[in-house]
PDB file of C-alpha atoms in Angstrom:
ATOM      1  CA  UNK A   1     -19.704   5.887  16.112  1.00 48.00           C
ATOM      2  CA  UNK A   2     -19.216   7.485  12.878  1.00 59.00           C
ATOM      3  CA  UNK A   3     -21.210  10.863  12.659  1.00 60.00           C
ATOM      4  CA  UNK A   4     -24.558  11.151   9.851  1.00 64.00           C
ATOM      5  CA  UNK A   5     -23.195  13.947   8.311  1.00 84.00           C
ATOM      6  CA  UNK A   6     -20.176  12.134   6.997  1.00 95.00           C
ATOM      7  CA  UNK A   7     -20.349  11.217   3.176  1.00 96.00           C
ATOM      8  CA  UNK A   8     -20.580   7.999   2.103  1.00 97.00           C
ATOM      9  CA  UNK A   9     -19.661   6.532  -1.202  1.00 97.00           C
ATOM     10  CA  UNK A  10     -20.425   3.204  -3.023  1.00 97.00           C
ATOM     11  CA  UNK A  11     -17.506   0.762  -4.353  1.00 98.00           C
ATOM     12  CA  UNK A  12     -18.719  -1.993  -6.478  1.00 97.00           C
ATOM     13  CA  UNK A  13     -16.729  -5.075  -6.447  1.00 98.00           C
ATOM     14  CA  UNK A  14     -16.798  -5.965 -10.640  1.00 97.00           C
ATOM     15  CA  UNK A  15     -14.106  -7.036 -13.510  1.00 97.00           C
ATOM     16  CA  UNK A  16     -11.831  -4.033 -14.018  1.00 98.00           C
ATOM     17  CA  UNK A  17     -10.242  -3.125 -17.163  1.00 97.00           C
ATOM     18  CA  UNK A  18      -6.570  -1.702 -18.250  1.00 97.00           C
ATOM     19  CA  UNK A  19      -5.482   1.284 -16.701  1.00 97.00           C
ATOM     20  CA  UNK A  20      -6.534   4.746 -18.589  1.00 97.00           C
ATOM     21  CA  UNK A  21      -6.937   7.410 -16.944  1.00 98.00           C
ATOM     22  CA  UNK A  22     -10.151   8.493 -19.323  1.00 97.00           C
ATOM     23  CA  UNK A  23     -13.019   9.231 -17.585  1.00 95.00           C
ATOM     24  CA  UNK A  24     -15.305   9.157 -20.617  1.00 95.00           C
ATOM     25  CA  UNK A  25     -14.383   5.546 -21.353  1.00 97.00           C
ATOM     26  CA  UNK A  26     -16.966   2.803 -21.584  1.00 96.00           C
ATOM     27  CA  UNK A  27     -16.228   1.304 -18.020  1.00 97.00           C
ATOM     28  CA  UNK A  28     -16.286   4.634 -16.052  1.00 97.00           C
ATOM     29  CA  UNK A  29     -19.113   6.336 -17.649  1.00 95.00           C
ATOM     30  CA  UNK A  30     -21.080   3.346 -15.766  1.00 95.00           C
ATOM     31  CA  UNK A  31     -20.205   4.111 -12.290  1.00 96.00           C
ATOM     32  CA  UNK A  32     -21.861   7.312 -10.877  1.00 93.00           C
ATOM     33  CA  UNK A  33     -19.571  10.346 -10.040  1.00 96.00           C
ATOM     34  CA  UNK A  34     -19.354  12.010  -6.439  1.00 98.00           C
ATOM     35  CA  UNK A  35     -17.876  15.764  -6.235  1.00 98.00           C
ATOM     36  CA  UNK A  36     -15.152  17.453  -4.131  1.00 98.00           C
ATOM     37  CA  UNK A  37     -15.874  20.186  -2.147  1.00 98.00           C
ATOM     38  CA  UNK A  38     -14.051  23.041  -0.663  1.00 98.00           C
ATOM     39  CA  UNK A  39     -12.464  22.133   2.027  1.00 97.00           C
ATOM     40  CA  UNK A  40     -13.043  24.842   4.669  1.00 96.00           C
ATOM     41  CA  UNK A  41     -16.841  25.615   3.502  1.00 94.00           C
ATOM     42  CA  UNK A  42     -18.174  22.920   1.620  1.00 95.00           C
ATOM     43  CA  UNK A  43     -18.794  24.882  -1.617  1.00 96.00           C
ATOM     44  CA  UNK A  44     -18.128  24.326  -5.241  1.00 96.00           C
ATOM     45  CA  UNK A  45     -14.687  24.780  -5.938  1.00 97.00           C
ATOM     46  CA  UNK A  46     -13.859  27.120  -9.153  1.00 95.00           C
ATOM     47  CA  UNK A  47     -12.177  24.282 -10.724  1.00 97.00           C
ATOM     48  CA  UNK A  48     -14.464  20.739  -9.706  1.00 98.00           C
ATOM     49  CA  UNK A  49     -12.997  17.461  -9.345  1.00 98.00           C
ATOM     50  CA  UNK A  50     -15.217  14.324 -10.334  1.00 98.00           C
ATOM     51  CA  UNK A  51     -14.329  10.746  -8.240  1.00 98.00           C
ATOM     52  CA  UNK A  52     -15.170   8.073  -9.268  1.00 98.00           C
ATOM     53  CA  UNK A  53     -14.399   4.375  -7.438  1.00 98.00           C
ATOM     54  CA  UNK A  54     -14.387   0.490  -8.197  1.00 98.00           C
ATOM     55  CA  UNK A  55     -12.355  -2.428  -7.050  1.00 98.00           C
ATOM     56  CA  UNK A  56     -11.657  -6.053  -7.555  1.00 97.00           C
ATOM     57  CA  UNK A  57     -10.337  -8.986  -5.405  1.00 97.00           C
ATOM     58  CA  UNK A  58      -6.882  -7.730  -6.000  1.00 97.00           C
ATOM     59  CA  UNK A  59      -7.012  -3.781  -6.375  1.00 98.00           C
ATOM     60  CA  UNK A  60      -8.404  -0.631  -5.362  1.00 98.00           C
ATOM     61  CA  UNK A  61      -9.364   1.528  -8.153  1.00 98.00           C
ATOM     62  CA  UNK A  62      -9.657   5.982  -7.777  1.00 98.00           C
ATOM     63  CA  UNK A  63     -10.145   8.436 -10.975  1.00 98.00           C
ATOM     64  CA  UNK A  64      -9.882  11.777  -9.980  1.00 98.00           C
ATOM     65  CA  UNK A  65     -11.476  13.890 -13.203  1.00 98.00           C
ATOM     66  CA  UNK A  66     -10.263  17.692 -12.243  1.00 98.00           C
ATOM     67  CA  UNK A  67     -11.032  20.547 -14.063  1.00 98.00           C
ATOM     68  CA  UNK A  68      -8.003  22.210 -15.194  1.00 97.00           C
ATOM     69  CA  UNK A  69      -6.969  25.600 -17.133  1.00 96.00           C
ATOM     70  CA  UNK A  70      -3.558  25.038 -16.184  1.00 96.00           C
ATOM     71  CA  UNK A  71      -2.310  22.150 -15.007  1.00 97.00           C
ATOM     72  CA  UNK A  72       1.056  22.198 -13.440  1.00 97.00           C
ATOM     73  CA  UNK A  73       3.944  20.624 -11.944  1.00 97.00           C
ATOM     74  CA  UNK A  74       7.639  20.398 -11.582  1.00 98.00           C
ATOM     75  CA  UNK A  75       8.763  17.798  -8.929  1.00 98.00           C
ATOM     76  CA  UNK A  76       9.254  14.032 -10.099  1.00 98.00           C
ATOM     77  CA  UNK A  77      10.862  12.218  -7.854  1.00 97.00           C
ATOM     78  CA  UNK A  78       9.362  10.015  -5.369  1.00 96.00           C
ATOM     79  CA  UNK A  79       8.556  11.177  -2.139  1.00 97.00           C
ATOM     80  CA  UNK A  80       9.552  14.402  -3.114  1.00 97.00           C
ATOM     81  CA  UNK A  81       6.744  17.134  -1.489  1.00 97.00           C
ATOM     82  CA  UNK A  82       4.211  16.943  -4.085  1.00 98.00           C
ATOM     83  CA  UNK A  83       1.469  18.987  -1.649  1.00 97.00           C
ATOM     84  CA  UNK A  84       3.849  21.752  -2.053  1.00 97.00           C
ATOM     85  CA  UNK A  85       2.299  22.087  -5.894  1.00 97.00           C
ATOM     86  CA  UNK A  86      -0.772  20.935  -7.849  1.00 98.00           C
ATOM     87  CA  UNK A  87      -1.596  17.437  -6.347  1.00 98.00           C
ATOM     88  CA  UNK A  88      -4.570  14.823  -5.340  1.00 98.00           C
ATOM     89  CA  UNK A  89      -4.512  13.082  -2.969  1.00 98.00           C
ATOM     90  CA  UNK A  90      -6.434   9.619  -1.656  1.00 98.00           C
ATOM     91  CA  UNK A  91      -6.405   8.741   2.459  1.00 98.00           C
ATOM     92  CA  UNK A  92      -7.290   5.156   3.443  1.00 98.00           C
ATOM     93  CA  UNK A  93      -8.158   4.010   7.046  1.00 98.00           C
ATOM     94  CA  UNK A  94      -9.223   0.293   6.246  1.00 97.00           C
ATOM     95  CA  UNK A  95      -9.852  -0.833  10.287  1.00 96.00           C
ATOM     96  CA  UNK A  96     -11.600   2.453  10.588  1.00 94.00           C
ATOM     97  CA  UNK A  97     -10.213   3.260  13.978  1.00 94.00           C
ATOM     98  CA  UNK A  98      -8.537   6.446  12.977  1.00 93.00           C
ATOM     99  CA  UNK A  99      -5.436   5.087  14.834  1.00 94.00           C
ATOM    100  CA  UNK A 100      -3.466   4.741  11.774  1.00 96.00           C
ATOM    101  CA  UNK A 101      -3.929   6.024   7.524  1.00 97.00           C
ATOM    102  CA  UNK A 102      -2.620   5.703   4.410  1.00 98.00           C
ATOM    103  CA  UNK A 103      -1.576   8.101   1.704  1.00 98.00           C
ATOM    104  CA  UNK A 104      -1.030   8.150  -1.253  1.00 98.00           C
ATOM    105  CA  UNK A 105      -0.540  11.451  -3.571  1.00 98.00           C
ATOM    106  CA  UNK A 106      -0.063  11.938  -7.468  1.00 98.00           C
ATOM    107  CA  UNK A 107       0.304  15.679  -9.207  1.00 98.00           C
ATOM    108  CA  UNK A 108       0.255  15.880 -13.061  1.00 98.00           C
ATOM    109  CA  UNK A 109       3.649  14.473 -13.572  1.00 98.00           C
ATOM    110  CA  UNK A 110       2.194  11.242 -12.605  1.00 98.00           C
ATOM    111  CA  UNK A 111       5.021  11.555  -9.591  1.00 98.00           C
ATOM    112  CA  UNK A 112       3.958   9.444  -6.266  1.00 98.00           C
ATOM    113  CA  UNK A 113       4.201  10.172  -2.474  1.00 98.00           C
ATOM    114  CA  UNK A 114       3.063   7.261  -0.621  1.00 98.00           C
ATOM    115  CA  UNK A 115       3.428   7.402   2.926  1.00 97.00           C
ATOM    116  CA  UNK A 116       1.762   5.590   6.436  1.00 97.00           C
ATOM    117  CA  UNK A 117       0.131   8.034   9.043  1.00 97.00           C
ATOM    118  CA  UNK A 118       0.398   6.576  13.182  1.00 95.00           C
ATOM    119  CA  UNK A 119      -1.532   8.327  16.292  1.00 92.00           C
ATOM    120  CA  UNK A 120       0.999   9.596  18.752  1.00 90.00           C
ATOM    121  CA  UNK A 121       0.258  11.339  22.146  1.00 86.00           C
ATOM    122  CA  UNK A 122       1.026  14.393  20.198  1.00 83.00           C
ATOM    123  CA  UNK A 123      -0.941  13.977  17.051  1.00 83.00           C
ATOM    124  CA  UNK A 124       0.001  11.759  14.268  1.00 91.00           C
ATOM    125  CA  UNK A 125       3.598  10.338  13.371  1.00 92.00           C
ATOM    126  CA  UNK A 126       4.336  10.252   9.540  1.00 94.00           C
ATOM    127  CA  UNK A 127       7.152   7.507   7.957  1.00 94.00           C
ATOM    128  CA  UNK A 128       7.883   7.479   4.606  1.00 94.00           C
ATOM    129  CA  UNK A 129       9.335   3.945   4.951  1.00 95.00           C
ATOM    130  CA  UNK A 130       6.101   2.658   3.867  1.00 96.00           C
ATOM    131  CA  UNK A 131       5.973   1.797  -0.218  1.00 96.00           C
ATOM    132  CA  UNK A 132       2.331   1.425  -1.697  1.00 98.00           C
ATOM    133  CA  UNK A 133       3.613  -2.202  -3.031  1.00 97.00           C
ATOM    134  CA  UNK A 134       2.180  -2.827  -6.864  1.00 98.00           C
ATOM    135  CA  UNK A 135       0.892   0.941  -6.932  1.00 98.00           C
ATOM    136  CA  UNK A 136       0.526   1.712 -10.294  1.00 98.00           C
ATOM    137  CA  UNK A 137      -0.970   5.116 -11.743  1.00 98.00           C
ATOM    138  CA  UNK A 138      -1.432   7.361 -14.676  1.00 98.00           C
ATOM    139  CA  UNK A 139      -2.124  10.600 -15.883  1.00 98.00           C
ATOM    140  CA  UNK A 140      -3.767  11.784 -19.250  1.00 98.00           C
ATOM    141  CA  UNK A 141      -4.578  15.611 -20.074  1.00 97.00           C
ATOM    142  CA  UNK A 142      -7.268  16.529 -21.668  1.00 94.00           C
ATOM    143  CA  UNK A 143      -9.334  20.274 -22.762  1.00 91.00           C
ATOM    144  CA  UNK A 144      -8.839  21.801 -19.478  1.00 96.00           C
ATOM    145  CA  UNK A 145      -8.561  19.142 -17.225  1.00 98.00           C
ATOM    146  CA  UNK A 146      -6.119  15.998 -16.180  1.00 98.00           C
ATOM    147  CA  UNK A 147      -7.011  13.246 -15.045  1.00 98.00           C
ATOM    148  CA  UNK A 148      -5.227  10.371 -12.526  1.00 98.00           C
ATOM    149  CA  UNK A 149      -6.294   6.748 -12.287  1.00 98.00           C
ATOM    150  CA  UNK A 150      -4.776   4.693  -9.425  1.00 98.00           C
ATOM    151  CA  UNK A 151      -4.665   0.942  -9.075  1.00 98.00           C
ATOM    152  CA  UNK A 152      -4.106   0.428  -4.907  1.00 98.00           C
ATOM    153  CA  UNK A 153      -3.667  -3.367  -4.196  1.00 98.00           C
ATOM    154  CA  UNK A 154      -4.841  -4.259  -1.055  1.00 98.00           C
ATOM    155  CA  UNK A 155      -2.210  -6.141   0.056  1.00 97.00           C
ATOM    156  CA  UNK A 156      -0.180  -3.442   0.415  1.00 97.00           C
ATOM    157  CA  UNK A 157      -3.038  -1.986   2.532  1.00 97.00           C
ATOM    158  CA  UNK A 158      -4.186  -5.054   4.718  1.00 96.00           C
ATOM    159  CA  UNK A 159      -2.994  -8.410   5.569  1.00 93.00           C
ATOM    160  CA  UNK A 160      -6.316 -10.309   5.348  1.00 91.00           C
ATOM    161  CA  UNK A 161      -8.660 -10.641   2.861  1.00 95.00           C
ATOM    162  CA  UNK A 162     -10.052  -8.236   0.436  1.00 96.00           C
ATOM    163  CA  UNK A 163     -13.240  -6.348   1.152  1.00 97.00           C
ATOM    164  CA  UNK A 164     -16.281  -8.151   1.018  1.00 97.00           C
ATOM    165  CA  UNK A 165     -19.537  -6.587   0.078  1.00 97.00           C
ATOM    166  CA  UNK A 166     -21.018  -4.780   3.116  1.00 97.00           C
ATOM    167  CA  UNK A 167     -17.349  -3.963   4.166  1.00 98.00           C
ATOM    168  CA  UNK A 168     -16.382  -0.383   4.995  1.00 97.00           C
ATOM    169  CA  UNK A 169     -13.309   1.838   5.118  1.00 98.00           C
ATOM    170  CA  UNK A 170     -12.857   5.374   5.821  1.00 98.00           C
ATOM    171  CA  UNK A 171     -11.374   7.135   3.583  1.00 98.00           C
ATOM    172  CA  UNK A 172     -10.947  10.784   1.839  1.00 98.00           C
ATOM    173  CA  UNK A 173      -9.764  12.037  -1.400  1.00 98.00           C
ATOM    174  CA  UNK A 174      -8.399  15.576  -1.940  1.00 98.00           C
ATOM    175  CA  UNK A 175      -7.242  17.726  -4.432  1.00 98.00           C
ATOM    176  CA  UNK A 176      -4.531  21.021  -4.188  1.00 98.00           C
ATOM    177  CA  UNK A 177      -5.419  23.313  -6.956  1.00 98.00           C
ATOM    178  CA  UNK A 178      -2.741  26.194  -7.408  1.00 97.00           C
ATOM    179  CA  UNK A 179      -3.686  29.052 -10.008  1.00 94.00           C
ATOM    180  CA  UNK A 180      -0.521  30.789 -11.091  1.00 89.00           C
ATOM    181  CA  UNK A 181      -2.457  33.626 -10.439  1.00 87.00           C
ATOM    182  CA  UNK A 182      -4.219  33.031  -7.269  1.00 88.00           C
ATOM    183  CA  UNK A 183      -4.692  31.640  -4.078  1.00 93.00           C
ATOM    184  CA  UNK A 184      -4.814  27.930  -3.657  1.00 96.00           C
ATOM    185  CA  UNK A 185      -7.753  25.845  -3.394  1.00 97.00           C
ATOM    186  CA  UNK A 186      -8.095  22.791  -1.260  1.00 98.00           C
ATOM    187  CA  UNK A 187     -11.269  20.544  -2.445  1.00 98.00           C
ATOM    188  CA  UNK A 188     -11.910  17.151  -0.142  1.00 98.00           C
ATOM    189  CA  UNK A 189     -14.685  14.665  -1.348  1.00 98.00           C
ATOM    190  CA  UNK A 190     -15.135  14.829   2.900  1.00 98.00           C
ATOM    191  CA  UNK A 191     -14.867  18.284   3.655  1.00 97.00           C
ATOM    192  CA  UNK A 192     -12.235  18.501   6.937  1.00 96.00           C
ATOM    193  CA  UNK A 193     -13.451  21.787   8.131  1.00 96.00           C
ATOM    194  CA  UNK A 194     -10.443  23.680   8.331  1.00 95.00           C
ATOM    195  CA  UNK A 195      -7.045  24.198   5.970  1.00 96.00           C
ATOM    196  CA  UNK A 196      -6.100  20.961   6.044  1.00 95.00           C
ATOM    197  CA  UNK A 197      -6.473  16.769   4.991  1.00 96.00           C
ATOM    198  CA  UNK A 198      -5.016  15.643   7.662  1.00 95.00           C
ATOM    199  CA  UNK A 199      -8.181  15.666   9.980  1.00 95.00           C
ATOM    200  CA  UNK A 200      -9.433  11.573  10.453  1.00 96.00           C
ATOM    201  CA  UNK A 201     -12.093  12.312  11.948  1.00 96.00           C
ATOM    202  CA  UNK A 202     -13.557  13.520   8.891  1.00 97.00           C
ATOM    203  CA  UNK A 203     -12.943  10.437   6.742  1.00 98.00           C
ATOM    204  CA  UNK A 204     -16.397   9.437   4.897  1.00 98.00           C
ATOM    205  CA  UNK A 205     -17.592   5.981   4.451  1.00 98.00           C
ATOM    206  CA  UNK A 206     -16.705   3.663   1.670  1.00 98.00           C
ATOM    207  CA  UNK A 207     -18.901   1.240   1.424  1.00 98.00           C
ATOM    208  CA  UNK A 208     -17.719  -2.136  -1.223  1.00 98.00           C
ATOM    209  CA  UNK A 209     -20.609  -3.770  -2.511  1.00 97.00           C
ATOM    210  CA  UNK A 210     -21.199  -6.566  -5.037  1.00 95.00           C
ATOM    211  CA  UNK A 211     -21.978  -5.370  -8.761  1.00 88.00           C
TER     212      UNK A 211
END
């Protein structure tokens, strides 16, 4: 049973356009933002992050908006430990179970760790075998902010059929904010609780619906 506090967000099923990473653009100014929240006590994070979600038959689509006075990164290579610097982060659990997640991380570089999250008698077992197939993203800047787009197909996500309307998925989406001058800051759209994303059980409700 999934708990009444948890969050739940709408995903309208609709035409999507090109990938651009511009929040103010025609087609995302029409869907209704949701905010991130600090992770351990659910307040507004210095820095806010806007989300913003839609999807097709064929594709998932996240914008992470985050307010930014200096955005930073240094690692591009794939797979390389993005979480270790500036960084957001989506978490997908499409059979809902909580026995097994997706994730998939971009930092301002537009660099990509995608990786495939099993329950084990000890916790949970990560591979990094697992490629996001068709991922693409972006990254724009903008006055103090950057913002990603990413296109998830759902094949690479589920073997069946894409989400129908009344369909739902858990999911989270994060953000690690590192000041050069201060702590960091972990935001979650679903706050986990406690210092970290990795906490299923906390995964809001998204719920695909027909435009």
């Amino acid at each position: 049973m999934i708990a009444p506090t948890l969050p739940r967000i709408i995903c309208t099923i609709r035409e999507l356009p090109d990938l651009t990473a511009h929040a103010g653009s025609d087609f995302w100014k029409t869907i209704q933002p949701s905010s991130l929240s600090e992770a351990i006590g659910g307040g507004e994070p210095d820095q806010p992050t806007a989300l913003h979600l839609a999807c097709d038959a064929r594709e998932l689509r996240v914008l992470f908006h985050s307010t930014d006075r200096d955005p930073w990164a240094t690692l591009t290579e794939r797979d390389g430990p993005l979480y270790k610097e500036e960084v957001v982060e989506v978490f997908l659990d499409p059979v809902g179970d909580l026995e097994c997640y997706f994730e998939i991380e971009v930092n301002p570089l537009n660099a990509v760790l995608d990786l495939v999250l099993r329950r084990t008698r000890s916790g949970y077992a990560k591979s990094l075998a697992w490629r996001c197939d068709g991922l693409r993203t972006r990254v724009t800047f903008g006055t103090a902010a950057w913002t990603t787009e990413l296109a998830i197909p759902f094949s690479s996500l589920i073997a069946g059929p894409p989400p129908a309307p009344g369909d739902t998925w858990r999911a989270n989406f994060c953000r690690i904010d590192r000041p050069r001058t201060g702590p960091r800051v972990l935001s979650a759209w679903s706050p986990p609780r406690r210092p970290t994303f990795h906490t299923p059980e906390r995964f809001g409700v998204v719920e695909f619906r027909a435009l």
